[in-house]
């Protein structure tokens, strides 16, 4: 049960650091999701047996069980399905494969299959109340089996009369292997157009044309449809096609939705989409980028067999109307395949993101930005903003679930507020805000986030969605992806005059632009002689007073934009101080510092506009020995990182730092190095946000980074238990600590001491399963502390164990006695009772006689009220005349003197009461003698 709860809980999204998830809403269902669609006022979800109508914030409005009664009548072969919630005798199911809000008609079209024979059934429901049935009919619309591999959507066809008719387009998964018989006798083609109302010829749901023909597009290939939509008069359909013996192709079909059903279907033209995976790559999910002159479309392609390795590609899929219709190699409307088929090859415009396990995508357009929301098969939601030049900015993780909860292919945007996404999982739908603007506290953080959804709302001094800002004065990011919101250049003009030019990269209203000033200050000198020309948005110019200072100078620039102040700090450096072997990286450093790159060296800029592209053309003159990395140890760490990792390789002498890059992080982390021998060096592996593989390279002074070694970041170690959880105060008790990922632990510490302990790991074979660390406890401070917290040290973190270590006084051994049994001697050691629960193995004992030591094997322990007796055995000694015993526990050694005769007898008496020890032992006679001797006293 607990395990089950764990599973149920695991799908709850875990807030990503820095985000406020109070707005995050979810709805769960016990059965698997079949269809999710979002209308203007409600969200509709069809699961295996239920249909739900939810409000946009995912509260339940109506739900109904999609089951009915099988009515066996005159036609025993014909299954009939009625939806009648009043009758309990439900014995047939209705599985929904098509769920379409028909907004123009205020209805929800729901089609699927019923009963065991999976015969078609369609219902038309009231869009505002799914309990109101408008119409139903036994008819096949959409696939007969699962809905995966098939798509359906509404298509508007413009008639010659100027009138527009709406049809349901269904594109049904096709399998060459047609062994599964169709017991319901449908004659649907692969792609069909069905009526949506009674007035269309053939009446509602019919797929015949005016002429009575049943037009459709067919194929002989195995076809899986992935996506489809209509933009203006063009219909786009995407599929994976395997024909003949060929591997998979990703196919696009264009249809012109004009004049009639059959003309629309006959207008078929197509293209093949190419990806880096080449032959065999598959389309997993897609989204059109809405708006714009060109039709841009993004697709998640798997580029390997397993489908793990995925890429998000952007294509221009504007229809090519110049080509002849109906000449496609895979799809055709005529009875026979066309002769001389031909197909166009489309190449992607750009690879937007390479990331494993992408499973879903949704694109939106905002101003000149495109924003892609990407769901992954391991339960993450990633956001990627891309500017009009297709330059992506840093991807962000919007949502992360623990456990591998696959995000299903169709993410949907709230059509009303356009600020929330509906993220479908197997048993849950989450409503997630597209941005968390409010987490940015100041204007700089707000705009540096490069989030096209967020603006700085001047009147409220907060970062918010544009339409949440009541005042008119707003600052937002420009059309282009920029690393910084303010940049600078150090300029020397022809007269030798030095200038600093400040440029802001923002979007603001015209009237605020007139209220623009810059104030330059340094700690010492008056920096600017004058500002000329006068500040003019987006630029201001400071003409320097003095000759350029010999040293670096910190300058503070206060930029006033309307009623907002932006403070920028910059370092003024002499551009010629950036010198060295010309390289791409040196050039970049030069440009970033505000200087200009001319004739392969860095100098004062001569132009106010920085040209980021100038460095791209540099020839790499490499006359040094390139560093190489052989290994990083350890190569598996927890997400807290690792101190003192060792990097070994060759030519490491000039390495200044180690850089750590993750796929999703365009802000790589860097660590300084020390103990650099040229062949190995030490550095800290930094903490990261998510688990996964990172790439490590080494940086040279010119900022070039070399090598590409992987380090795996795993989850953090967890301590669950310590056995025993107590120690004697003198310390060195051997204890076992159990937990997970304990192989990533660097040290163990106790709260009462700075002393580190030495430990060994017992790793079990299975990764991630429980492991054990064995170590010896440190001594109690001044022999006094009574309990001490135990910590696992991982990089700079100390992770506390749930259990504390309790310290008790050291064991007290009071006396001993020895008894010989012929073959061996037994030694009985008296000890005060305590809470240590010492195990036999924790004690070592020797009997001492004539200054010789005889190891005594500890055999058993007997607990009394106030004392304990420890019994050990010396093999091959027939005497009991030991004068001392030596006892060792932890690092303590104790010497004990022989016991008096009285105690010896008492002991023997007790011994009688332990049959197993006695059984093999000495003559009872002797014992009786001793007993009577005692009684006499
Ligand atoms: C999260 O946002 C809500 C409302 O937007 C606010 O009331 C709450 O204080 C925020 N919580 C945190 C931790 O920022
Ligand atoms: C999630 O599903 C479980 C099981 O159906 C249910 O008990 C629980 O109340 C649901 N939680 C929410 C927030 O809907
Ligand atoms: C389904 O229910 C109807 C009416 O109650 C009944 O006549 C029919 O035999 C049932 N069919 C099955 C398969 O149980
Ligand atoms: C909606 O469709 C139904 C069924 O075809 C039809 O009877 C009704 O007139 C339509 N209503 C509107 C508003 O189009
Ligand atoms: C679709 O039609 C609208 C309105 O006529 C037009 O602005 C838009 O550019 C068209 N889109 C495409 C992709 O042709
Ligand atoms: C310029 O900004 C100041 C506040 O910094 C404001 O008082 C003034 O009205 C603004 N002028 C214009 C023309 O917007």
XYZ file of N, CA and C in Angstrom, residues 391-571:
543
model
N 17.879 32.161 -33.189
C 18.868 32.013 -32.130
C 18.141 31.625 -30.846
N 18.375 30.417 -30.328
C 17.681 30.059 -29.082
C 18.346 30.736 -27.882
N 17.575 31.100 -26.871
C 18.191 31.523 -25.613
C 18.209 30.310 -24.683
N 18.654 30.494 -23.454
C 18.847 29.341 -22.574
C 17.545 28.606 -22.300
N 17.520 27.284 -22.488
C 16.302 26.543 -22.130
C 16.100 26.578 -20.613
N 14.849 26.511 -20.225
C 14.507 26.535 -18.796
C 13.688 25.297 -18.496
N 13.797 24.788 -17.294
C 12.936 23.673 -16.908
C 11.727 24.252 -16.179
N 10.544 24.052 -16.753
C 9.322 24.614 -16.167
C 8.725 23.670 -15.150
N 8.906 22.376 -15.375
C 8.270 21.395 -14.494
C 9.118 20.151 -14.498
N 9.221 19.538 -13.315
C 9.979 18.296 -13.235
C 9.208 17.371 -12.311
N 8.835 16.201 -12.798
C 8.166 15.245 -11.930
C 9.211 14.238 -11.495
N 9.024 13.670 -10.310
C 9.959 12.619 -9.932
C 9.420 11.328 -10.512
N 10.278 10.496 -10.978
C 9.842 9.271 -11.645
C 9.668 9.554 -13.115
N 9.583 8.509 -13.904
C 9.537 8.683 -15.348
C 8.100 8.798 -15.830
N 7.519 9.966 -15.683
C 6.159 10.176 -16.145
C 6.216 10.802 -17.513
N 5.902 10.012 -18.518
C 6.001 10.504 -19.881
C 4.981 11.607 -20.133
N 5.446 12.683 -20.736
C 4.524 13.727 -21.171
C 3.974 13.281 -22.523
N 2.644 13.181 -22.631
C 2.023 12.682 -23.854
C 2.107 13.738 -24.952
N 2.043 13.276 -26.214
C 2.364 14.169 -27.325
C 1.597 15.481 -27.428
N 0.349 15.566 -27.025
C -0.336 16.827 -27.311
C -0.397 17.748 -26.102
N 0.569 18.657 -26.022
C 0.475 19.726 -25.040
C -0.525 20.722 -25.606
N -1.317 21.368 -24.760
C -2.263 22.347 -25.287
C -2.170 23.645 -24.506
N -2.405 24.733 -25.226
C -2.364 26.054 -24.615
C -3.779 26.432 -24.212
N -3.918 27.075 -23.071
C -5.231 27.596 -22.689
C -5.613 28.632 -23.752
N -6.691 28.379 -24.530
C -6.986 29.276 -25.650
C -7.494 30.626 -25.190
N -7.929 30.728 -23.942
C -8.499 31.995 -23.477
C -7.418 32.901 -22.915
N -6.715 32.460 -21.887
C -5.716 33.382 -21.320
C -4.360 33.279 -22.029
N -4.112 32.192 -22.778
C -2.859 31.990 -23.496
C -1.644 32.051 -22.578
N -1.856 31.742 -21.296
C -0.757 31.821 -20.334
C -0.535 30.518 -19.608
N -1.332 29.519 -19.938
C -1.182 28.234 -19.257
C -1.160 27.108 -20.263
N -0.470 26.051 -19.854
C -0.392 24.865 -20.690
C -1.138 23.738 -19.996
N -1.771 22.887 -20.777
C -2.302 21.651 -20.234
C -1.326 20.545 -20.602
N -0.745 19.932 -19.580
C 0.295 18.931 -19.803
C -0.283 17.556 -19.495
N -0.475 16.706 -20.518
C -1.090 15.408 -20.270
C -0.078 14.329 -19.890
N -0.363 13.612 -18.804
C 0.384 12.420 -18.433
C -0.583 11.240 -18.552
N -0.101 10.057 -18.228
C -0.924 8.858 -18.350
C -2.217 8.955 -17.528
N -2.106 9.375 -16.279
C -3.277 9.416 -15.401
C -3.525 10.801 -14.824
N -3.014 11.815 -15.466
C -3.148 13.132 -14.871
C -2.978 14.222 -15.924
N -3.643 15.333 -15.685
C -3.413 16.514 -16.516
C -3.001 17.631 -15.580
N -1.967 18.369 -15.946
C -1.552 19.494 -15.118
C -1.700 20.777 -15.913
N -2.070 21.812 -15.193
C -2.132 23.146 -15.790
C -0.929 23.909 -15.266
N -0.059 24.303 -16.171
C 1.227 24.884 -15.772
C 1.356 26.264 -16.406
N 1.708 27.280 -15.633
C 1.892 28.607 -16.240
C 3.067 28.612 -17.217
N 2.920 29.327 -18.322
C 3.987 29.357 -19.327
C 5.211 30.114 -18.826
N 5.012 30.968 -17.836
C 6.124 31.727 -17.275
C 5.847 32.021 -15.820
N 6.915 32.227 -15.097
C 6.781 32.613 -13.698
C 7.452 33.960 -13.527
N 6.921 34.952 -14.255
C 7.555 36.272 -14.278
C 7.750 36.833 -12.884
N 6.774 36.582 -11.992
C 6.816 37.225 -10.676
C 8.007 36.801 -9.822
N 8.661 35.715 -10.218
C 9.818 35.312 -9.419
C 11.013 36.230 -9.649
N 10.960 37.055 -10.707
C 12.067 37.981 -10.922
C 11.787 39.258 -10.156
N 12.716 39.595 -9.267
C 12.443 40.648 -8.297
C 12.776 42.048 -8.803
N 13.724 42.155 -9.733
C 14.095 43.503 -10.159
C 14.157 43.561 -11.678
N 14.280 44.761 -12.184
C 14.190 44.977 -13.626
C 15.269 44.212 -14.380
N 16.452 44.124 -13.777
C 17.555 43.467 -14.464
C 17.312 41.958 -14.581
N 16.895 41.339 -13.453
C 16.616 39.899 -13.497
C 15.459 39.604 -14.450
N 14.477 40.485 -14.424
C 13.283 40.300 -15.240
C 13.645 40.264 -16.725
N 14.476 41.200 -17.152
C 14.790 41.295 -18.578
C 15.945 40.382 -18.977
N 16.842 40.112 -18.038
C 17.959 39.223 -18.376
C 17.485 37.790 -18.559
N 16.320 37.467 -18.008
C 15.805 36.103 -18.151
C 15.471 35.800 -19.611
N 15.384 36.822 -20.440
C 15.095 36.654 -21.876
C 13.815 35.859 -22.078
N 12.814 36.158 -21.257
C 11.542 35.465 -21.358
C 10.568 36.383 -22.081
N 10.181 36.039 -23.312
C 9.330 36.946 -24.088
C 7.961 37.183 -23.451
N 7.543 36.313 -22.516
C 6.246 36.512 -21.873
C 6.298 37.604 -20.806
N 7.493 37.885 -20.280
C 7.593 38.775 -19.122
C 7.963 40.197 -19.531
N 7.318 41.172 -18.917
C 7.709 42.574 -19.095
C 7.963 43.166 -17.713
N 8.751 44.230 -17.679
C 8.920 44.954 -16.419
C 7.845 46.017 -16.375
N 6.948 45.862 -15.398
C 5.820 46.770 -15.273
C 6.249 47.921 -14.383
N 6.449 49.089 -14.989
C 7.080 50.193 -14.276
C 6.193 50.701 -13.143
N 4.889 50.829 -13.404
C 4.009 51.394 -12.373
C 3.942 50.489 -11.148
N 4.011 49.165 -11.357
C 3.922 48.262 -10.203
C 5.284 47.774 -9.736
N 6.330 48.214 -10.433
C 7.692 47.779 -10.101
C 7.756 46.265 -9.936
N 7.176 45.567 -10.901
C 7.219 44.113 -10.815
C 7.343 43.517 -12.207
N 7.780 42.279 -12.228
C 7.918 41.548 -13.480
C 6.611 40.786 -13.675
N 5.961 40.951 -14.801
C 4.652 40.309 -14.966
C 4.373 40.029 -16.439
N 3.261 39.330 -16.695
C 2.783 39.178 -18.060
C 2.375 40.560 -18.552
N 2.514 40.801 -19.843
C 2.234 42.120 -20.392
C 0.824 42.588 -20.026
N -0.175 41.723 -20.202
C -1.539 42.203 -19.964
C -1.923 42.200 -18.482
N -1.011 41.746 -17.613
C -1.267 41.890 -16.177
C -0.751 43.225 -15.663
N -0.098 43.976 -16.542
C 0.484 45.249 -16.128
C -0.518 46.351 -16.465
N -1.018 47.027 -15.439
C -2.066 48.017 -15.684
C -1.522 49.321 -16.253
N -0.356 49.720 -15.775
C 0.217 50.950 -16.303
C 0.647 50.764 -17.751
N 0.888 51.880 -18.432
C 1.253 51.760 -19.837
C 2.765 51.640 -19.994
N 3.507 52.035 -18.949
C 4.954 52.043 -19.088
C 5.514 50.655 -18.774
N 6.090 50.036 -19.799
C 6.622 48.689 -19.641
C 7.957 48.594 -20.354
N 8.840 47.793 -19.800
C 10.094 47.483 -20.483
C 10.051 46.012 -20.852
N 10.484 45.698 -22.070
C 10.536 44.285 -22.431
C 11.776 44.009 -23.257
N 12.020 42.725 -23.499
C 13.247 42.357 -24.205
C 13.113 42.699 -25.690
N 14.223 42.904 -26.371
C 14.139 43.223 -27.803
C 13.799 41.975 -28.623
N 13.755 42.141 -29.933
C 13.401 41.040 -30.824
C 14.472 39.972 -30.905
N 15.675 40.362 -30.530
C 16.772 39.431 -30.716
C 17.318 38.964 -29.392
N 17.737 37.723 -29.397
C 18.344 37.137 -28.213
C 19.663 37.846 -27.939
N 19.780 38.437 -26.738
C 21.007 39.147 -26.359
C 21.428 38.628 -25.005
N 22.718 38.509 -24.816
C 23.192 38.044 -23.518
C 22.933 39.080 -22.435
N 22.978 40.354 -22.808
C 22.885 41.402 -21.801
C 21.884 42.454 -22.258
N 21.345 43.200 -21.283
C 20.370 44.210 -21.662
C 21.035 45.568 -21.926
N 22.282 45.708 -21.470
C 23.043 46.924 -21.771
C 24.445 46.492 -22.207
N 24.944 47.051 -23.321
C 26.317 46.726 -23.725
C 27.111 48.018 -23.868
N 28.412 47.883 -23.951
C 29.243 49.091 -24.056
C 30.373 48.864 -25.056
N 30.937 49.985 -25.562
C 32.098 49.931 -26.457
C 33.055 51.034 -26.059
N 34.360 50.749 -26.124
C 35.395 51.776 -25.924
C 35.869 52.211 -27.302
N 35.659 53.474 -27.596
C 35.885 53.941 -28.955
C 36.997 54.980 -28.999
N 37.827 54.897 -30.022
C 38.828 55.954 -30.237
C 38.576 56.477 -31.640
N 38.247 57.757 -31.747
C 37.926 58.253 -33.092
C 39.175 58.804 -33.768
N 38.995 59.320 -34.976
C 40.152 59.732 -35.788
C 40.951 60.857 -35.125
N 40.288 61.686 -34.313
C 41.012 62.777 -33.652
C 41.743 62.289 -32.412
N 41.602 61.023 -32.071
C 42.273 60.476 -30.890
C 41.438 60.610 -29.637
N 40.232 61.138 -29.790
C 39.365 61.307 -28.631
C 38.782 59.951 -28.214
N 38.777 59.701 -26.888
C 38.282 58.429 -26.376
C 36.832 58.577 -25.915
N 36.021 57.571 -26.215
C 34.606 57.619 -25.822
C 34.183 56.272 -25.247
N 33.194 56.338 -24.370
C 32.487 55.101 -23.991
C 31.080 55.225 -24.543
N 30.664 54.216 -25.273
C 29.301 54.250 -25.814
C 28.469 53.176 -25.134
N 27.358 53.601 -24.593
C 26.458 52.683 -23.887
C 25.231 52.470 -24.764
N 24.885 51.196 -24.932
C 23.742 50.867 -25.776
C 22.793 49.985 -24.979
N 21.522 50.344 -24.950
C 20.574 49.465 -24.243
C 19.841 48.606 -25.260
N 19.528 47.390 -24.847
C 18.830 46.452 -25.731
C 17.489 46.122 -25.093
N 16.526 46.981 -25.334
C 15.221 46.851 -24.693
C 14.155 47.269 -25.684
N 12.929 46.927 -25.352
C 11.819 47.433 -26.135
C 10.965 48.289 -25.205
N 10.786 49.563 -25.556
C 9.945 50.450 -24.746
C 9.102 51.330 -25.663
N 8.085 51.938 -25.065
C 7.216 52.795 -25.874
C 7.968 54.064 -26.291
N 7.511 54.638 -27.378
C 8.134 55.841 -27.942
C 8.230 56.979 -26.929
N 7.146 57.227 -26.196
C 7.135 58.425 -25.350
C 8.118 58.310 -24.183
N 8.424 57.100 -23.771
C 9.399 56.924 -22.694
C 10.812 57.116 -23.245
N 10.966 56.828 -24.533
C 12.291 56.907 -25.137
C 12.889 58.313 -25.048
N 11.994 59.315 -24.991
C 12.503 60.688 -24.927
C 13.091 60.993 -23.551
N 12.686 60.212 -22.545
C 13.137 60.446 -21.172
C 14.279 59.488 -20.864
N 15.447 59.729 -21.474
C 16.549 58.785 -21.420
C 17.841 59.513 -21.088
N 18.457 59.188 -19.945
C 19.737 59.811 -19.594
C 20.697 58.754 -19.048
N 21.992 59.096 -19.108
C 23.003 58.220 -18.533
C 23.852 59.047 -17.588
N 24.255 58.433 -16.485
C 25.139 59.117 -15.554
C 26.344 58.217 -15.299
N 27.528 58.714 -15.668
C 28.747 57.908 -15.515
C 29.476 58.337 -14.255
N 29.903 57.386 -13.435
C 30.693 57.793 -12.276
C 31.752 56.755 -11.943
N 32.840 57.254 -11.344
C 33.878 56.375 -10.821
C 34.145 56.835 -9.408
N 34.941 56.056 -8.689
C 35.216 56.435 -7.303
C 36.094 57.667 -7.239
N 36.994 57.838 -8.215
C 37.962 58.918 -8.094
C 37.664 60.095 -9.017
N 37.871 59.887 -10.276
C 37.887 61.036 -11.181
C 36.524 61.350 -11.784
N 36.437 62.526 -12.305
C 35.301 62.920 -13.141
C 35.566 62.289 -14.496
N 34.740 61.321 -14.862
C 35.068 60.477 -16.012
C 34.846 61.195 -17.346
N 33.662 61.815 -17.471
C 33.307 62.353 -18.783
C 33.575 63.849 -18.854
N 34.172 64.268 -19.953
C 34.315 65.692 -20.241
C 32.929 66.229 -20.577
N 32.241 65.500 -21.444
C 30.866 65.852 -21.790
C 30.183 64.634 -22.393
N 28.869 64.702 -22.493
C 28.159 63.646 -23.190
C 27.709 64.200 -24.529
N 28.380 63.747 -25.557
C 28.076 64.272 -26.881
C 28.187 63.176 -27.924
N 27.239 62.968 -28.800
C 25.965 63.691 -28.830
C 25.137 63.428 -27.565
N 24.140 64.274 -27.352
C 23.263 64.155 -26.185
C 22.643 62.749 -26.179
N 22.391 62.206 -24.985
C 21.802 60.865 -24.924
C 20.541 60.765 -25.782
N 20.514 59.774 -26.582
C 19.381 59.552 -27.471
C 19.118 58.055 -27.462
N 17.908 57.695 -27.019
C 17.621 56.269 -26.883
C 17.950 55.554 -28.189
N 18.602 54.418 -28.232
C 19.061 53.633 -27.072
C 20.522 53.862 -26.704
N 21.111 55.005 -27.099
C 22.553 55.161 -26.946
C 22.947 56.403 -26.182
N 23.958 56.303 -25.316
C 24.572 57.531 -24.830
C 26.083 57.415 -24.919
N 26.729 58.581 -25.041
C 28.156 58.624 -25.325
C 28.853 59.510 -24.314
N 29.909 58.991 -23.731
C 30.704 59.764 -22.771
C 32.058 60.024 -23.407
N 32.393 61.309 -23.558
C 33.724 61.632 -24.085
C 34.648 61.781 -22.881
N 35.723 61.000 -22.855
C 36.553 60.931 -21.659
C 37.318 62.219 -21.428
N 37.418 62.564 -20.154
C 38.079 63.764 -19.707
C 39.578 63.668 -19.883
N 40.130 62.619 -19.283
C 41.576 62.435 -19.234
C 41.989 61.446 -20.306
N 43.283 61.373 -20.509
C 43.734 60.230 -21.299
C 43.320 58.956 -20.574
N 43.278 57.892 -21.304
C 42.774 56.653 -20.731
C 43.610 56.254 -19.520
N 42.977 55.916 -18.383
C 43.737 55.572 -17.168
C 44.607 54.340 -17.421
N 45.791 54.354 -16.782
C 46.720 53.241 -17.018
C 46.179 51.914 -16.470
N 45.422 51.976 -15.378
C 44.930 50.740 -14.769
C 43.460 50.536 -15.095
N 43.010 49.340 -14.734
C 41.584 49.055 -14.888
C 40.801 49.996 -13.986
N 39.635 50.410 -14.452
C 38.845 51.363 -13.694
C 37.402 50.860 -13.644
N 36.838 50.839 -12.431
C 35.442 50.424 -12.301
C 34.538 51.624 -12.536
N 33.604 51.481 -13.447
C 32.700 52.585 -13.777
C 31.269 52.152 -13.484
N 30.516 53.044 -12.849
C 29.105 52.781 -12.592
C 28.287 53.670 -13.513
N 27.353 53.045 -14.215
C 26.518 53.833 -15.122
C 25.073 53.713 -14.682
N 24.471 54.857 -14.431
C 23.067 54.865 -14.043
C 22.276 55.327 -15.257
N 21.468 54.418 -15.755
C 20.682 54.749 -16.946
C 19.250 55.004 -16.500
N 18.728 56.127 -16.884
C 17.361 56.495 -16.544
C 16.500 56.322 -17.789
N 15.485 55.478 -17.651
C 14.602 55.219 -18.780
C 13.200 55.508 -18.280
N 12.659 56.680 -18.614
C 11.388 57.052 -18.016
C 11.567 57.094 -16.513
N 10.754 56.352 -15.781
C 10.921 56.376 -14.338
C 11.675 55.149 -13.825
N 12.397 54.472 -14.701
C 13.151 53.295 -14.252
C 14.636 53.583 -14.299
N 15.339 53.142 -13.258
C 16.791 53.263 -13.244
C 17.422 51.901 -13.474
N 18.380 51.873 -14.371
C 19.161 50.652 -14.573
C 20.580 50.967 -14.157
N 21.134 50.163 -13.261
C 22.516 50.400 -12.840
C 23.402 49.351 -13.498
N 24.441 49.806 -14.166
C 25.387 48.885 -14.804
C 26.786 49.151 -14.268
N 27.502 48.080 -13.999
C 28.904 48.221 -13.592
C 29.742 47.755 -14.772
N 30.771 48.488 -15.094
C 31.667 47.939 -16.106
C 33.110 48.236 -15.764
N 33.964 47.427 -16.331
C 35.393 47.554 -16.086
C 36.001 48.189 -17.316
